[in-house]
């Protein structure tokens, strides 16, 4: 083996972390553990309503015989972005089922609010548009990021301008028109980790947006380390079953109001059924992340000891993602798996594997991709809930097909 980037010390101790972690909810006398919040947040009043499962409200519009009051509520939303008081108005302003998911995710991330969108990219786009509307079009970002996030910033499709830096260069890159600093830790796909507290300090008064898709609030809550905005591709671990596409930003209420206005204007709303599935997914999030992380830590150990593997990346924070580089042809590994699914995305109950240089990060220029540590031999493995020995048997067989095996 050439080299291994691998650390299992305290790689995953979510049970102890759950026991210490509160919810940040002022209304709860004794802070509840994350596992408890995952089950109950957004559902507190169901029993009083005579319900057990959260209802799905599929209405696109809502009747009102008070047109003057309706006009006043719409005016207030247009002016401030605050959620309308009273019954819903129209599906593009908000939906009760989606609101339950937003409430729950905000509680898990320890923020005042959360705003859900039709996809993770719609959520990121809304953040950029909020800052652009204030004349703050410059973004400072650290690679690697998810490939489409990288492309959105680099291409300037929303009128933004990006400066790519190492973490140590953040403070020097800030300008009067800098509206955002964006990082991802652990990063997609290399699983590189940043000191979020140090990054937040370097940002000064500029909001830090941390993509927490890989870690989830089970492993870290970036607002506790100074981030103002937490981005999730909710398609991944929050949903957890590969059957819902969504994005969400957890943040303070002031920023949330701007996000709601952009969502209303652009129409990037989350469908109520997706909101229901996400709320249901949150209830098992801690259990799923713990189990998948245990599998991943074991697979990372075995890969690190395999002579066909050149390098293994597994974050100190733990988690269910592994990145590894092979001596042989990575495409042979993709073609060789039978139990693991060769597909994009991640965070599902079943294991997925993909070749970032060909798929998720192909849109990133080759030199930039390589500079960020995304080699052409790198494979990204999202570890699921299967038996770990069955997963290893599949990997072992697929690695045998590589020309270096």
PDB file of N, CA and C in Angstrom, residues 80-116:
ATOM      1  N   UNK A  80     -41.678  41.083   4.519  1.00  0.00           N
ATOM      2  CA  UNK A  80     -40.759  40.590   5.537  1.00  0.00           C
ATOM      3  C   UNK A  80     -40.347  39.130   5.368  1.00  0.00           C
ATOM      4  N   UNK A  81     -41.143  38.340   4.631  1.00  0.00           N
ATOM      5  CA  UNK A  81     -40.833  36.923   4.493  1.00  0.00           C
ATOM      6  C   UNK A  81     -41.209  36.092   5.695  1.00  0.00           C
ATOM      7  N   UNK A  82     -41.919  36.685   6.648  1.00  0.00           N
ATOM      8  CA  UNK A  82     -42.354  35.928   7.820  1.00  0.00           C
ATOM      9  C   UNK A  82     -43.462  34.969   7.429  1.00  0.00           C
ATOM     10  N   UNK A  83     -43.516  33.825   8.101  1.00  0.00           N
ATOM     11  CA  UNK A  83     -44.577  32.877   7.823  1.00  0.00           C
ATOM     12  C   UNK A  83     -45.925  33.496   8.165  1.00  0.00           C
ATOM     13  N   UNK A  84     -46.919  33.392   7.272  1.00  0.00           N
ATOM     14  CA  UNK A  84     -48.209  34.015   7.516  1.00  0.00           C
ATOM     15  C   UNK A  84     -48.885  33.470   8.769  1.00  0.00           C
ATOM     16  N   UNK A  85     -49.461  34.355   9.557  1.00  0.00           N
ATOM     17  CA  UNK A  85     -50.243  33.933  10.718  1.00  0.00           C
ATOM     18  C   UNK A  85     -51.548  33.310  10.231  1.00  0.00           C
ATOM     19  N   UNK A  86     -52.074  32.372  11.012  1.00  0.00           N
ATOM     20  CA  UNK A  86     -53.362  31.794  10.669  1.00  0.00           C
ATOM     21  C   UNK A  86     -53.259  30.669   9.660  1.00  0.00           C
ATOM     22  N   UNK A  87     -54.382  30.361   8.990  1.00  0.00           N
ATOM     23  CA  UNK A  87     -54.400  29.231   8.054  1.00  0.00           C
ATOM     24  C   UNK A  87     -53.514  29.493   6.845  1.00  0.00           C
ATOM     25  N   UNK A  88     -53.124  28.424   6.141  1.00  0.00           N
ATOM     26  CA  UNK A  88     -52.296  28.596   4.942  1.00  0.00           C
ATOM     27  C   UNK A  88     -52.996  29.438   3.878  1.00  0.00           C
ATOM     28  N   UNK A  89     -52.206  29.968   2.956  1.00  0.00           N
ATOM     29  CA  UNK A  89     -52.731  30.810   1.888  1.00  0.00           C
ATOM     30  C   UNK A  89     -52.633  30.108   0.539  1.00  0.00           C
ATOM     31  N   UNK A  90     -51.423  29.690   0.197  1.00  0.00           N
ATOM     32  CA  UNK A  90     -51.164  29.088  -1.109  1.00  0.00           C
ATOM     33  C   UNK A  90     -49.916  28.225  -0.977  1.00  0.00           C
ATOM     34  N   UNK A  91     -49.878  27.148  -1.735  1.00  0.00           N
ATOM     35  CA  UNK A  91     -48.813  26.176  -1.578  1.00  0.00           C
ATOM     36  C   UNK A  91     -47.421  26.713  -1.799  1.00  0.00           C
ATOM     37  N   UNK A  92     -47.273  27.798  -2.562  1.00  0.00           N
ATOM     38  CA  UNK A  92     -45.945  28.341  -2.802  1.00  0.00           C
ATOM     39  C   UNK A  92     -45.445  29.188  -1.635  1.00  0.00           C
ATOM     40  N   UNK A  93     -46.363  29.646  -0.770  1.00  0.00           N
ATOM     41  CA  UNK A  93     -45.940  30.368   0.431  1.00  0.00           C
ATOM     42  C   UNK A  93     -45.529  29.413   1.539  1.00  0.00           C
ATOM     43  N   UNK A  94     -46.140  28.258   1.565  1.00  0.00           N
ATOM     44  CA  UNK A  94     -45.824  27.298   2.609  1.00  0.00           C
ATOM     45  C   UNK A  94     -46.863  26.208   2.662  1.00  0.00           C
ATOM     46  N   UNK A  95     -46.502  25.100   3.316  1.00  0.00           N
ATOM     47  CA  UNK A  95     -47.380  23.950   3.424  1.00  0.00           C
ATOM     48  C   UNK A  95     -47.240  23.363   4.827  1.00  0.00           C
ATOM     49  N   UNK A  96     -48.347  22.994   5.485  1.00  0.00           N
ATOM     50  CA  UNK A  96     -48.258  22.497   6.862  1.00  0.00           C
ATOM     51  C   UNK A  96     -47.404  21.247   7.025  1.00  0.00           C
ATOM     52  N   UNK A  97     -47.457  20.337   6.061  1.00  0.00           N
ATOM     53  CA  UNK A  97     -46.658  19.116   6.163  1.00  0.00           C
ATOM     54  C   UNK A  97     -45.174  19.427   6.031  1.00  0.00           C
ATOM     55  N   UNK A  98     -44.833  20.276   5.071  1.00  0.00           N
ATOM     56  CA  UNK A  98     -43.438  20.682   4.897  1.00  0.00           C
ATOM     57  C   UNK A  98     -42.957  21.456   6.124  1.00  0.00           C
ATOM     58  N   UNK A  99     -43.843  22.272   6.686  1.00  0.00           N
ATOM     59  CA  UNK A  99     -43.470  23.053   7.873  1.00  0.00           C
ATOM     60  C   UNK A  99     -43.100  22.148   9.043  1.00  0.00           C
ATOM     61  N   UNK A 100     -43.752  21.007   9.168  1.00  0.00           N
ATOM     62  CA  UNK A 100     -43.391  20.070  10.244  1.00  0.00           C
ATOM     63  C   UNK A 100     -41.950  19.588  10.065  1.00  0.00           C
ATOM     64  N   UNK A 101     -41.601  19.239   8.835  1.00  0.00           N
ATOM     65  CA  UNK A 101     -40.217  18.821   8.574  1.00  0.00           C
ATOM     66  C   UNK A 101     -39.242  19.955   8.879  1.00  0.00           C
ATOM     67  N   UNK A 102     -39.569  21.167   8.465  1.00  0.00           N
ATOM     68  CA  UNK A 102     -38.683  22.304   8.715  1.00  0.00           C
ATOM     69  C   UNK A 102     -38.484  22.523  10.218  1.00  0.00           C
ATOM     70  N   UNK A 103     -39.560  22.430  10.974  1.00  0.00           N
ATOM     71  CA  UNK A 103     -39.459  22.576  12.426  1.00  0.00           C
ATOM     72  C   UNK A 103     -38.548  21.526  13.029  1.00  0.00           C
ATOM     73  N   UNK A 104     -38.735  20.286  12.582  1.00  0.00           N
ATOM     74  CA  UNK A 104     -37.943  19.193  13.131  1.00  0.00           C
ATOM     75  C   UNK A 104     -36.468  19.335  12.784  1.00  0.00           C
ATOM     76  N   UNK A 105     -36.167  19.672  11.530  1.00  0.00           N
ATOM     77  CA  UNK A 105     -34.767  19.788  11.132  1.00  0.00           C
ATOM     78  C   UNK A 105     -34.086  20.944  11.856  1.00  0.00           C
ATOM     79  N   UNK A 106     -34.801  22.053  12.038  1.00  0.00           N
ATOM     80  CA  UNK A 106     -34.227  23.174  12.788  1.00  0.00           C
ATOM     81  C   UNK A 106     -33.878  22.754  14.216  1.00  0.00           C
ATOM     82  N   UNK A 107     -34.733  21.950  14.815  1.00  0.00           N
ATOM     83  CA  UNK A 107     -34.461  21.486  16.174  1.00  0.00           C
ATOM     84  C   UNK A 107     -33.231  20.586  16.200  1.00  0.00           C
ATOM     85  N   UNK A 108     -33.100  19.723  15.210  1.00  0.00           N
ATOM     86  CA  UNK A 108     -31.950  18.824  15.184  1.00  0.00           C
ATOM     87  C   UNK A 108     -30.653  19.584  14.946  1.00  0.00           C
ATOM     88  N   UNK A 109     -30.698  20.641  14.133  1.00  0.00           N
ATOM     89  CA  UNK A 109     -29.490  21.419  13.854  1.00  0.00           C
ATOM     90  C   UNK A 109     -29.255  22.528  14.885  1.00  0.00           C
ATOM     91  N   UNK A 110     -30.230  22.754  15.763  1.00  0.00           N
ATOM     92  CA  UNK A 110     -30.063  23.783  16.785  1.00  0.00           C
ATOM     93  C   UNK A 110     -30.192  25.192  16.261  1.00  0.00           C
ATOM     94  N   UNK A 111     -31.049  25.392  15.248  1.00  0.00           N
ATOM     95  CA  UNK A 111     -31.256  26.729  14.684  1.00  0.00           C
ATOM     96  C   UNK A 111     -32.681  27.197  14.947  1.00  0.00           C
ATOM     97  N   UNK A 112     -32.903  28.486  14.732  1.00  0.00           N
ATOM     98  CA  UNK A 112     -34.241  29.028  14.916  1.00  0.00           C
ATOM     99  C   UNK A 112     -35.219  28.517  13.870  1.00  0.00           C
ATOM    100  N   UNK A 113     -34.747  28.367  12.641  1.00  0.00           N
ATOM    101  CA  UNK A 113     -35.635  28.077  11.526  1.00  0.00           C
ATOM    102  C   UNK A 113     -34.950  27.150  10.535  1.00  0.00           C
ATOM    103  N   UNK A 114     -35.743  26.666   9.599  1.00  0.00           N
ATOM    104  CA  UNK A 114     -35.235  25.926   8.453  1.00  0.00           C
ATOM    105  C   UNK A 114     -36.203  26.158   7.302  1.00  0.00           C
ATOM    106  N   UNK A 115     -35.672  26.202   6.089  1.00  0.00           N
ATOM    107  CA  UNK A 115     -36.494  26.434   4.899  1.00  0.00           C
ATOM    108  C   UNK A 115     -36.171  25.332   3.903  1.00  0.00           C
ATOM    109  N   UNK A 116     -37.208  24.604   3.473  1.00  0.00           N
ATOM    110  CA  UNK A 116     -37.033  23.450   2.603  1.00  0.00           C
ATOM    111  C   UNK A 116     -37.284  23.820   1.146  1.00  0.00           C
TER     112      UNK A 116
END
